[in-house]
XYZ file of C-alpha atoms in Angstrom:
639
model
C 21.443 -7.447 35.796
C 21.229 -10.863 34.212
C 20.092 -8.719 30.812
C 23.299 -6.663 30.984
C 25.561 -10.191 31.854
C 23.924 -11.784 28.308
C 24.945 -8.565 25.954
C 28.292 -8.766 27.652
C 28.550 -12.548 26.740
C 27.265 -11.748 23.323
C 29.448 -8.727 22.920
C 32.297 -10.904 23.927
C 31.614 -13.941 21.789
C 31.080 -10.819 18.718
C 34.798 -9.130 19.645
C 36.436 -12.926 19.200
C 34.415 -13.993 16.054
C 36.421 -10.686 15.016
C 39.477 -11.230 15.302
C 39.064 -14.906 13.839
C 37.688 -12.960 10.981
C 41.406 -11.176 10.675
C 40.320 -7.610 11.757
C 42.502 -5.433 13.641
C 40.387 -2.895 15.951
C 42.622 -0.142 14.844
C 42.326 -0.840 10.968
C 40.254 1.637 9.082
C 37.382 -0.548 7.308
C 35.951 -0.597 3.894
C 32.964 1.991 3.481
C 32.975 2.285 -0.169
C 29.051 1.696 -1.356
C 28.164 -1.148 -3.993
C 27.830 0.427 -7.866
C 25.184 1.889 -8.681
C 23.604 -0.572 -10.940
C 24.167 -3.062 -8.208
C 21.998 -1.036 -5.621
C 18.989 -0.128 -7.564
C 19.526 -4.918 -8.236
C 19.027 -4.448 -4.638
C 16.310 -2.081 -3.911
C 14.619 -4.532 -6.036
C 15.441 -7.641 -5.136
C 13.941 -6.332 -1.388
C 11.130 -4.451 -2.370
C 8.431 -6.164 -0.517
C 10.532 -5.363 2.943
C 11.301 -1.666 1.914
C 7.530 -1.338 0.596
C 6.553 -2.462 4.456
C 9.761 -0.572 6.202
C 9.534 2.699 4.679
C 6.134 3.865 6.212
C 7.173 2.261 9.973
C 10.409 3.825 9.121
C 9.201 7.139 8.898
C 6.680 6.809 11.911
C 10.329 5.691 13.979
C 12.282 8.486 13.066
C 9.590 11.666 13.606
C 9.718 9.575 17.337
C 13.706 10.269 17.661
C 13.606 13.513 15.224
C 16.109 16.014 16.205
C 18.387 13.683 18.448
C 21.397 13.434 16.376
C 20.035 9.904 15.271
C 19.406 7.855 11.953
C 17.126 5.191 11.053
C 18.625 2.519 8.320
C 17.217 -0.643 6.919
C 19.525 -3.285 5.503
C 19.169 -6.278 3.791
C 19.704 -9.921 5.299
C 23.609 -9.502 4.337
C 23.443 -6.497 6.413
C 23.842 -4.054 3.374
C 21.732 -0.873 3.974
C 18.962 -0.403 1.596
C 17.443 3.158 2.962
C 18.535 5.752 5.814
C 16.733 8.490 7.163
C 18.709 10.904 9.272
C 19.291 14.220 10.466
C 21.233 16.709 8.998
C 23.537 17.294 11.859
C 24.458 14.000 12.449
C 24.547 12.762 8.029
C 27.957 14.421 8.305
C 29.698 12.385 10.740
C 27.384 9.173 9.570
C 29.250 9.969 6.005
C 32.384 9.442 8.110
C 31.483 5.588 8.218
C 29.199 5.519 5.962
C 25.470 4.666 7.248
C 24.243 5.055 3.334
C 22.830 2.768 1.014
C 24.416 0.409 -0.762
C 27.445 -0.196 2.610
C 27.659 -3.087 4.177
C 27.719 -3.657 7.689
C 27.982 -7.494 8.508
C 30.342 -8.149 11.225
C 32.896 -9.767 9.346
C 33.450 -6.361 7.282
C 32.555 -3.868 9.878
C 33.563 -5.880 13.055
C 31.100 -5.555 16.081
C 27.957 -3.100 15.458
C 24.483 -3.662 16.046
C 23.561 -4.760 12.363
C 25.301 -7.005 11.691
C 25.588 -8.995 14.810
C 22.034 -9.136 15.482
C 22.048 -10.852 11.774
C 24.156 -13.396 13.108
C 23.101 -13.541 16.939
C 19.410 -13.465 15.155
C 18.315 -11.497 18.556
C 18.179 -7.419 18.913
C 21.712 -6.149 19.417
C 22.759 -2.724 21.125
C 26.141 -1.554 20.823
C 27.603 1.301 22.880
C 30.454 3.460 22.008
C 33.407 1.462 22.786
C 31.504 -1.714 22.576
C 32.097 -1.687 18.716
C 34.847 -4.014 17.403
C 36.767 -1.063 15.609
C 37.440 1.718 17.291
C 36.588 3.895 13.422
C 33.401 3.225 15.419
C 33.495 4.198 19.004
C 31.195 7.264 18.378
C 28.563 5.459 17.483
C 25.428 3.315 19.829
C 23.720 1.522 17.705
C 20.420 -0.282 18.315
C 18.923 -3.026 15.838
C 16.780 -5.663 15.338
C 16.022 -8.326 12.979
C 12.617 -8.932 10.854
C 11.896 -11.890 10.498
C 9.617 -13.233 7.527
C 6.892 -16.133 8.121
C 9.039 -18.918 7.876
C 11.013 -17.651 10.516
C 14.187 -16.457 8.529
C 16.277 -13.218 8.493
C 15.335 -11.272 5.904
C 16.463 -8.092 7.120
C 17.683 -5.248 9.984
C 15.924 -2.212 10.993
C 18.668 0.093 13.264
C 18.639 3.282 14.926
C 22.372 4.463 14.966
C 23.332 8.164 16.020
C 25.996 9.965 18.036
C 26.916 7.905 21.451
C 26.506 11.117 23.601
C 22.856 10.906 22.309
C 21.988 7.616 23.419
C 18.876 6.930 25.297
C 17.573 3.972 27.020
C 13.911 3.832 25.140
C 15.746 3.588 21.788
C 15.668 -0.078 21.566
C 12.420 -0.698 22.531
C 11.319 1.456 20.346
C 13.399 0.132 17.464
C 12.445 -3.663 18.655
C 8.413 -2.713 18.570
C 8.851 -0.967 15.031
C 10.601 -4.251 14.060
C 7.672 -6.260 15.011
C 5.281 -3.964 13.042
C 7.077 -4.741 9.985
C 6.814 -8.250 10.718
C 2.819 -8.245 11.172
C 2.982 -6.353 7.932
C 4.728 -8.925 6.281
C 2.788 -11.611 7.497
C -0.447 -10.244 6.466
C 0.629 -9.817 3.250
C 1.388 -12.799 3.001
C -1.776 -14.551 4.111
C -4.355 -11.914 2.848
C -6.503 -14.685 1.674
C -6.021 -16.696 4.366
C -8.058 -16.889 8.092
C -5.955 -14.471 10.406
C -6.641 -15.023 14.289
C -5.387 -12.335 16.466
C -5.260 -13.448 19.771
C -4.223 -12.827 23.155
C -4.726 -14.385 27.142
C -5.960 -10.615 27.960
C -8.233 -9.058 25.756
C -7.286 -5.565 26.043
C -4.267 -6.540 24.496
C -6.175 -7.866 20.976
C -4.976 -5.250 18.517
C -1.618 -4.051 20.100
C 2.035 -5.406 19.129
C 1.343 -8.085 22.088
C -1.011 -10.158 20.264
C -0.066 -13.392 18.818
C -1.235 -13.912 15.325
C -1.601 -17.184 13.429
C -3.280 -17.833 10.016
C -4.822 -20.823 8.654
C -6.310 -21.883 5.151
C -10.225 -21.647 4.667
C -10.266 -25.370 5.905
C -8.392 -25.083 8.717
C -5.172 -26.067 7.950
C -2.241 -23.893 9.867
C -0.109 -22.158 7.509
C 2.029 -19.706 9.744
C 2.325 -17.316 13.284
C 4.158 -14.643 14.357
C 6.575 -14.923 16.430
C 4.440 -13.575 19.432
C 1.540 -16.381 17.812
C 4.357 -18.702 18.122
C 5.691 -17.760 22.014
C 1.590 -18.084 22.692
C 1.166 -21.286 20.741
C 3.846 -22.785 22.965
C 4.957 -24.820 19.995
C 8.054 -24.229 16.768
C 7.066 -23.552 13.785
C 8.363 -26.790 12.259
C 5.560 -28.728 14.755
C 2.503 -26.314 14.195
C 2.416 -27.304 10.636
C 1.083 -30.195 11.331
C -1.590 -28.923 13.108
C -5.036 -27.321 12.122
C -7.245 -24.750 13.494
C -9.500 -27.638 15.499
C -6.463 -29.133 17.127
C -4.919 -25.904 18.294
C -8.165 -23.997 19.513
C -10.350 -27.058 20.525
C -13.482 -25.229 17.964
C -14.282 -26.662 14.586
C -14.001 -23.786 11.817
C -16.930 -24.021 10.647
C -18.249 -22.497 13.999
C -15.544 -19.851 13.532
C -17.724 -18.756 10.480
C -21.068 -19.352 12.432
C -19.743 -16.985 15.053
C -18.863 -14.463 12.629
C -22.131 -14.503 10.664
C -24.033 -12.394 13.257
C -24.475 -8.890 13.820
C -22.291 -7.680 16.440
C -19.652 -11.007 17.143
C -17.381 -10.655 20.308
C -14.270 -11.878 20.639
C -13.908 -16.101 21.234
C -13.145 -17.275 24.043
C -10.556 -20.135 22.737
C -8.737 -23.266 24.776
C -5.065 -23.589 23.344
C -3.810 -26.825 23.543
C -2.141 -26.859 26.055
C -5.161 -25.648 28.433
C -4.486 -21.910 28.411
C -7.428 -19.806 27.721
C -7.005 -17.218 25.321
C -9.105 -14.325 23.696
C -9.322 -13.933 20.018
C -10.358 -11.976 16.778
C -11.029 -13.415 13.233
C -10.671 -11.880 10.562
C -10.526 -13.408 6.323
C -10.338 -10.849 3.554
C -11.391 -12.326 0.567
C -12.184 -9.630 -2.231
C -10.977 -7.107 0.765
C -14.082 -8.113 3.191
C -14.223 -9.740 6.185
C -16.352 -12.983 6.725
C -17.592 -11.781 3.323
C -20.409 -14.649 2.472
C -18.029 -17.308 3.882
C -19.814 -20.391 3.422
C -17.708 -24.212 3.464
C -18.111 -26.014 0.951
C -18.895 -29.765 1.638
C -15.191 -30.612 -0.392
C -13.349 -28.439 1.719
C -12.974 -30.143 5.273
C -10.300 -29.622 7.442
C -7.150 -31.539 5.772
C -5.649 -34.436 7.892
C -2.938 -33.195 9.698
C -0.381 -35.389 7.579
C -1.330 -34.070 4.438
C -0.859 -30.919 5.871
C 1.906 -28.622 3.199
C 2.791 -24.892 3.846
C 1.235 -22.857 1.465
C 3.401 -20.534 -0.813
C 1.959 -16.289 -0.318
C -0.309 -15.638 -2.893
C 0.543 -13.627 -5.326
C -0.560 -9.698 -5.455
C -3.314 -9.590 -7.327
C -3.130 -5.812 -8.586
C -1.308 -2.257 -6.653
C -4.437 -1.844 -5.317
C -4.393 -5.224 -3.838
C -0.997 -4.367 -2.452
C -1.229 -1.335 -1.360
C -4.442 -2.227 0.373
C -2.704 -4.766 2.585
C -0.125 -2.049 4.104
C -3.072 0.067 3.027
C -2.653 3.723 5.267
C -3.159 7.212 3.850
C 0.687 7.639 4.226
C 1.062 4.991 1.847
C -1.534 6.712 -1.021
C 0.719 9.698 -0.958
C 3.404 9.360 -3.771
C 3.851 13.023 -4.487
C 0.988 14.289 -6.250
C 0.094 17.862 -4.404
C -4.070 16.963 -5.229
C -3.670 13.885 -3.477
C -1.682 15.422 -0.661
C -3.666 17.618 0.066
C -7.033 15.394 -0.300
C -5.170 12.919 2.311
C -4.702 16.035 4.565
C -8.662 16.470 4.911
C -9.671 12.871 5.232
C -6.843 12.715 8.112
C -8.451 15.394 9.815
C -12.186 13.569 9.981
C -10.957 9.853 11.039
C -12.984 8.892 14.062
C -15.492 12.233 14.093
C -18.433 10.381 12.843
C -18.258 12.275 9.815
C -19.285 10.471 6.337
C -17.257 11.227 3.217
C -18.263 10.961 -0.600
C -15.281 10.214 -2.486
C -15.783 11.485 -6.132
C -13.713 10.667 -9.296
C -13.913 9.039 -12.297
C -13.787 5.281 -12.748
C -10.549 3.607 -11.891
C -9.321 6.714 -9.943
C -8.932 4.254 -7.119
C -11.761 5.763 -4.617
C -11.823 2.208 -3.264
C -8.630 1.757 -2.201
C -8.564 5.060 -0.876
C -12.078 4.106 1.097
C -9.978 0.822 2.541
C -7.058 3.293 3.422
C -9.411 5.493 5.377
C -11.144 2.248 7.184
C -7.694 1.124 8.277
C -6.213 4.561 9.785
C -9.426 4.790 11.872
C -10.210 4.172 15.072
C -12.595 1.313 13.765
C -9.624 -0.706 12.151
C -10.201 -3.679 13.982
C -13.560 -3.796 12.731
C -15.124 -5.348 9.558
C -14.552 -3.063 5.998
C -17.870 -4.287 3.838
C -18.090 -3.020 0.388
C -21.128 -2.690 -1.730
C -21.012 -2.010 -5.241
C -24.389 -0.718 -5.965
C -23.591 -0.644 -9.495
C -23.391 -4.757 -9.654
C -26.200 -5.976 -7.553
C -29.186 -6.352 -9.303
C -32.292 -3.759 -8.636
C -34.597 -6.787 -7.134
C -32.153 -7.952 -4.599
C -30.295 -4.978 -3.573
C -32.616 -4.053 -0.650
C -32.204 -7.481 0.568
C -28.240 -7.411 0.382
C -28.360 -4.302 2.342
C -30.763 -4.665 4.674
C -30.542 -8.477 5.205
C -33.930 -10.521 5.628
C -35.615 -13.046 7.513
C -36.262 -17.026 6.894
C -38.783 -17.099 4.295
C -39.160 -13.431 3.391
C -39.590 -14.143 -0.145
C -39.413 -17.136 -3.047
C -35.748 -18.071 -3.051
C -34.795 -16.814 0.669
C -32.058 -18.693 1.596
C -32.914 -20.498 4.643
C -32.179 -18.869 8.142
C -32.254 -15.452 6.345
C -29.078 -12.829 6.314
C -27.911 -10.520 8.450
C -27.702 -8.182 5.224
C -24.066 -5.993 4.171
C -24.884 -2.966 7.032
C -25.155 -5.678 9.914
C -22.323 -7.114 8.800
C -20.657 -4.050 8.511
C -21.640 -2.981 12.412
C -18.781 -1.893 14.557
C -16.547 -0.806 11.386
C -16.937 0.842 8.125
C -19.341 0.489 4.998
C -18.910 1.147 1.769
C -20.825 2.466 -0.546
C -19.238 2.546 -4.189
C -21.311 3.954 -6.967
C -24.370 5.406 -4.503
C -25.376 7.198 -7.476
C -26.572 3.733 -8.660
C -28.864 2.687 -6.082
C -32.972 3.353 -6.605
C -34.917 6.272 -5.355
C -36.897 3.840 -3.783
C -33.896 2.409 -1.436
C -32.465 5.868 -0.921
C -35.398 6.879 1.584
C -34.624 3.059 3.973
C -30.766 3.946 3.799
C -31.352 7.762 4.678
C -34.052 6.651 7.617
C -30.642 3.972 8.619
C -28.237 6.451 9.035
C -30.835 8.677 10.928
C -32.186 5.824 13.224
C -28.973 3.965 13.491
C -31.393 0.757 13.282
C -31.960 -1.894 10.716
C -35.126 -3.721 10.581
C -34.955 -6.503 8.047
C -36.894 -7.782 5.493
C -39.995 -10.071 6.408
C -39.111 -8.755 10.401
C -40.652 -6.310 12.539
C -37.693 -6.234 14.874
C -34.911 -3.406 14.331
C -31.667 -3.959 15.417
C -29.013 -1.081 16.492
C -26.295 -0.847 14.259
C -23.127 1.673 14.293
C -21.482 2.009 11.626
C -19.307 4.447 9.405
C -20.005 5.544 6.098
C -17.527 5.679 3.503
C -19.282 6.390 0.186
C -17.867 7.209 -3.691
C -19.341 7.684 -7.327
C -18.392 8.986 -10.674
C -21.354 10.761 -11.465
C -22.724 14.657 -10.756
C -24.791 13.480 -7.498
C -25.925 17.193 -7.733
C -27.408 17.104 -11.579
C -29.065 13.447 -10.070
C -30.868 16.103 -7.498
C -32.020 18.338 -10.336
C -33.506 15.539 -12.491
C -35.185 14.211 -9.967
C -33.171 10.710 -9.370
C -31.267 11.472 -6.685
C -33.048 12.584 -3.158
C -31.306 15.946 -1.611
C -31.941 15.039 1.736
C -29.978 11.745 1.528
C -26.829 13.896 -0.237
C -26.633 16.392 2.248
C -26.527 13.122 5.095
C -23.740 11.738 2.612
C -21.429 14.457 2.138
C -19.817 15.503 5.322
C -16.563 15.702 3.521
C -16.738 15.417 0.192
C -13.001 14.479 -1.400
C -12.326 14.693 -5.419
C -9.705 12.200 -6.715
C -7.723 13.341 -9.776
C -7.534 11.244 -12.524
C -4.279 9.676 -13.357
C -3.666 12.112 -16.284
C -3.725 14.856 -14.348
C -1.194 13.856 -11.528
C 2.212 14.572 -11.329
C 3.366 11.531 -9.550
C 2.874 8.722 -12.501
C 6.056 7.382 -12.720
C 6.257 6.573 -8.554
C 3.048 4.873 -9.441
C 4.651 2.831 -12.572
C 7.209 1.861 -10.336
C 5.264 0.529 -7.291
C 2.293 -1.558 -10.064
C 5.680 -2.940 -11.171
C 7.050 -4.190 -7.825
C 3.484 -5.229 -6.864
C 3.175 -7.192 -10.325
C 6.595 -8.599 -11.162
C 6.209 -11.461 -9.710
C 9.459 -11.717 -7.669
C 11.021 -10.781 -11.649
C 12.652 -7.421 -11.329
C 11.541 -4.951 -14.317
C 11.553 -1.291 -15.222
C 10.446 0.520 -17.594
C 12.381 2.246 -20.604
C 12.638 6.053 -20.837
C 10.988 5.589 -24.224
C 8.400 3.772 -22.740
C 7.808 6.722 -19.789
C 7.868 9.144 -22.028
C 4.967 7.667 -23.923
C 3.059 6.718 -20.804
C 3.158 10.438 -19.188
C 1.948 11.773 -22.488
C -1.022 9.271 -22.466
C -4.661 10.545 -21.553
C -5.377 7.118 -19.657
C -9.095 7.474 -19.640
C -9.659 4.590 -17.628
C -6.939 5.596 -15.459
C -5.551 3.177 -12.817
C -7.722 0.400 -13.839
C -5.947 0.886 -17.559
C -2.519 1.164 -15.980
C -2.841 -1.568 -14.092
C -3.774 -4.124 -16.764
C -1.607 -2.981 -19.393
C 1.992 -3.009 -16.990
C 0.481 -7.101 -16.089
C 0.343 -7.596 -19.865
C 3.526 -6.106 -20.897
C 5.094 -7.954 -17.634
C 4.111 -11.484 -19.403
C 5.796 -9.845 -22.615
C 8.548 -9.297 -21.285
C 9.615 -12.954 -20.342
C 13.450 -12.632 -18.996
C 13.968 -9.243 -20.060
C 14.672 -6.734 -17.624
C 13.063 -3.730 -19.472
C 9.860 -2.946 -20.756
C 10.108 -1.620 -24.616
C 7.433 -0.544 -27.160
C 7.751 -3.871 -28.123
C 6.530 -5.415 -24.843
C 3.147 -2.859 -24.927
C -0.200 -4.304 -26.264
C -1.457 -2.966 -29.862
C -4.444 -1.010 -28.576
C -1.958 1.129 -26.678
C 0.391 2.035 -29.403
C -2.653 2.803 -31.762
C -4.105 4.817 -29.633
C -0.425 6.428 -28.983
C -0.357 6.995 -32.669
C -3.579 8.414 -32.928
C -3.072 11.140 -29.891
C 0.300 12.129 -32.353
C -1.590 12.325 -35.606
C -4.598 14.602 -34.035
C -2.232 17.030 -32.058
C -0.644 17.459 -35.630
C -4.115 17.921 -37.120
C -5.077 20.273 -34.142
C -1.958 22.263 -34.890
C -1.972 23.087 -38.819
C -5.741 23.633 -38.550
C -4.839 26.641 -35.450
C -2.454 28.245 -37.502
C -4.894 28.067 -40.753
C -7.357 29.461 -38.871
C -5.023 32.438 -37.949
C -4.882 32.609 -41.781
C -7.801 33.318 -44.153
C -5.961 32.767 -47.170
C -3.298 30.730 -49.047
C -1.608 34.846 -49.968
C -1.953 35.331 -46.030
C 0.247 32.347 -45.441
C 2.907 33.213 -48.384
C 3.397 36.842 -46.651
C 3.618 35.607 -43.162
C 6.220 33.062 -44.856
C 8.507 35.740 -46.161
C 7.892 38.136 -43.224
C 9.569 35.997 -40.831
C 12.055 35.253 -43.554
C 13.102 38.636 -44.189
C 13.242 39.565 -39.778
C 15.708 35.889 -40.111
C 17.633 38.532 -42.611
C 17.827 41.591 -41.295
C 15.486 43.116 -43.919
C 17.807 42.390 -46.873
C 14.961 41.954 -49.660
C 18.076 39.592 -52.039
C 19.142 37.611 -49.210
C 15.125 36.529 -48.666
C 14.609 35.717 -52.159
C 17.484 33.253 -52.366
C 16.520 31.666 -49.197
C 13.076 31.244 -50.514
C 14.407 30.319 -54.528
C 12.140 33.547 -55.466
C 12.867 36.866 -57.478
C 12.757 40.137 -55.724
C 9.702 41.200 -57.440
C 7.971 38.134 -55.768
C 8.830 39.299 -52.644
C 7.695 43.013 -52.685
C 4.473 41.729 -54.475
C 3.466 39.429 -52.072
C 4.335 41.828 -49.393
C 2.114 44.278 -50.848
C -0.947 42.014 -52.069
């Protein structure tokens, strides 16, 4: 009841800002779209929201599928910047339209759900004759803001369909996707930062309900969500003069104690205000949790007062990026190898089946090994990656396996838990297993057998449960045959055994241009020149993704204030190689059709053949097109 009496009062408040505005509920608004110039300015300039809408946006409408409904993002001005909808209702949504590029803010469209939860800054339902202008009255709408980590408006997700459809459940449903988008945002924009999820009931760790707060690798609070903040008891403007200490009562440095064993439970925190609260760390630096997190004697937690919020780091790479949202919805651009790849990996998350990614280098079978992690039931737990490849042959057993105090010269002191302990309750990695001894091969297999670990210099093994997630780019198979590779520890490996295509082979490059430049840009809008596109999709890219990658972040610092990447804005290397690839298909061409030909007489009367078909078979029409005599011609034609 009280509920209902507030939207009244806000409905109320909405219909007179109206009026004040000069609208007449009759009047038939303004739905003409922005040009079309203007809208792809605005895709871009909101790139980072649509990159973490559009899979939540999808997940929300398969929910209301069928029910005469649409889902539409805007911007913070209320403008839409993508719809989904069905077919039946994109008809009568056409009649006002709910497409991109149309603004909805109240003082254009009167009262709808957009644009006065943009200005109420609260989520707004508006029923049928509840809208301003009566254009409208076939309409409920239901919308929420997203807020950013600072706390501001940076956008609408709506649900708007046919008022005979309308359903209770749609606004929760719309507020809760809302709020994912929100904890998307906000890890992306602290994904080097320490990330507590927390909660006063521990079953609720991991769900929408938890409050989540991040804080530098000192200590120092840099932001929470807006549940972290309703938790924290405290604005936003007052935590940032806090740090981890005075919030949680616990030093950080025993955060990373707690964190360095083998199977850590959740904390069992004090919030300042005496309410007891559970909680989950997590800190992904180089993508792994607690990764050898060690504080160095220079980094103490700040003073309070010298306390500054820090700005989001910048996206180190797509894969960086896409890692952060990182789902196996999100790896699909299009490609048919990759769809149907993602297909089989989504049909083994949470069976206790390993996988063996395969691929050449820079295919991205790491990202696609932290996409897997974080779609399975074992999200919440650590991702630790192991390049096999990079860690010395003397001290790889040790890395993996951990050791104890004194277990060799040069043991650091208290031992280590080793990457598979630390890797207990979620998912290791194993990049380039084709790398790692025979001699190791036989411990690992008798691991994943035993499900125990039994360090180095110790006689006591410890249960671990883990899953196994492992790539390469070699033939693990021709390893078997010469002898390098054991058989029995491939067959334990390959319970699903995925191929990624390399980048020359996929049909989807030019989504994947487009989302390395929104990741890369900096903020700086860019594209890239048909030209340009044409010369990248004819390209071999032989170290695929990993090439890509760095040659769009050079061309980017080319490019300075231009808007458009040119041949001019691409490193030598590339165009040489470019010009190469031209010169040899040339080559490859004249030498097939000389090799059709034995001799230079062979090529003359294949020469005037096709000349004298162009002619009909007149022999003096032939001869003038070639600047011959007819006797050439029947001599050469009878050689």
């Amino acid at each position: 009841m009280l509920s209902a009496i507030c939207s009244n009062i806000m409905l109320n408040e909405s219909h007179q800002r109206c009026a004040s505005y000069g609208l007449s509920e009759t009047e038939h608004p303004d739905f003409s779209p922005i040009g079309r110039s203007d809208l792809s300015l605005l895709v871009e300039q909101n790139q980072v929201l649509h990159t973490h809408a559009l899979p939540v946006m999808e997940t929300l409408y398969e929910q209301i599928v069928n029910t005469h409904n649409m889902v539409v993002l805007t911007d913070a001005n209320g403008v839409i910047v993508h719809a989904l909808g069905d077919a039946d209702f994109l008809e009568k949504a056409n009649r006002v339209a709910l497409q991109p590029g149309v603004s909805w803010s109240e003082e254009g469209k009167g009262t709808n759900a957009i644009g006065t939860a943009i200005v109420e800054k609260k989520p707004t339902l508006v029923h049928a004759n509840q809208h301003y202008l009566v254009a409208n009255h076939f309409l409920t709408c239901s919308a929420s803001p997203i807020f950013n980590h600072q706390g501001n408006v940076i956008g609408v997700l709506d649900v708007t369909g046919d008022q005979r459809s309308y359903h209770q459940h749609t606004m929760a449903l719309v507020r809760m996707s809302a709020q994912m988008i929100e904890n998307n945002l906000f890890a992306a924009a602290f994904d080097e930062a320490i990330t507590l999820h927390f909660h006063s009931r521990p079953e609720f760790i991991g769900t929408l309900m938890e409050g989540i707060a991040s804080f530098s690798p000192s200590g120092r609070f840099l932001s929470a969500s807006r549940s972290g903040l309703f938790q924290l008891g405290l604005p936003l403007s007052a935590l940032q003069t806090h740090t981890f200490s005075s919030l949680f009562g616990l030093p950080v440095s025993a955060l990373f104690d707690h964190y360095r064993t083998a199977a850590p439970s959740l904390l069992n925190l004090c919030l300042h205000n005496g309410v007891r609260v559970y909680a989950r760390a997590e800190m992904r630096r180089t993508n792994m949790v607690f990764h050898n997190m060690t504080m160095p004697a220079a980094d103490q937690e700040a003073p309070a007062q010298q306390a500054r919020p820090a700005a989001p780091a910048r996206a180190e790479s797509f894969d960086n990026a896409a890692r952060r949202l990182s789902s196996l919805r999100y790896l699909n651009t299009g490609d048919a190898q990759v769809q149907r790849l993602i297909d089989k990996v989504g049909k083994v998350l949470g069976r206790d089946i390993s996988i063996l990614v395969t691929g050449e280098t820079g295919t991205g079978k790491d990202l696609l090994a932290q996409a897997i992690h974080n779609d399975s039931p074992r999200s919440g737990g650590p991702f630790v990656a192991v390049n096999c490849a990079s860690i010395p042959e003397t001290l790889i057993e040790s890395e993996l396996f951990g050791y104890e105090d004194g277990a060799f010269t040069g043991a650091r002191k208290k031992g280590s838990i080793g990457k598979i302990l630390q890797a207990n309750g979620g998912t290791l990695f194993l990049d380039e297993i084709g790398d790692m001894p025979v001699s190791l091969q036989v411990r690992l297999l008798r691991v994943l057998q035993d499900r125990m670990v039994t360090p180095l210099g110790s006689t006591k093994s410890i249960p671990v449960n883990v899953a196994l997630i492992c790539a390469t780019n070699r033939n693990l198979r021709d390893m078997i045959a010469q002898g390098t590779f054991r058989e029995d520890l491939y067959y334990r490996l390959n319970g699903l055994v995925v191929k990624l295509p390399p980048l020359r082979e996929r049909t989807d490059l030019e989504v994947v241009i487009n989302r390395l430049l929104a990741t890369e840009s900096d903020g700086h809008p860019c594209k890239v020149s048909a030209e340009v596109m044409r010369m990248f999709k004819q390209h071999n890219w032989p170290g695929n993704f990993r090439q890509l990658t760095n040659l769009l972040r050079t061309a980017i610092v080319m490019l300075g204030d231009d808007a458009e990447i040119g041949v001019d804005h691409l490193p030598d290397d590339f165009l040489e190689d470019i010009s190469h690839a031209r010169r040899q298909e040339v080559a490859d061409t004249v030498t097939r059709v000389v090799s059709d030909m034995t001799t230079l007489e062979d090529v003359e009367a294949s020469v005037i053949r096709k000349s004298l078909e162009a002619h009909g078979g007149n022999v003096s029409a032939t001869a003038r097109a070639l600047g011959v005599s007819r006797n050439t011609i029947y001599r050469k034609l009878h050689h």
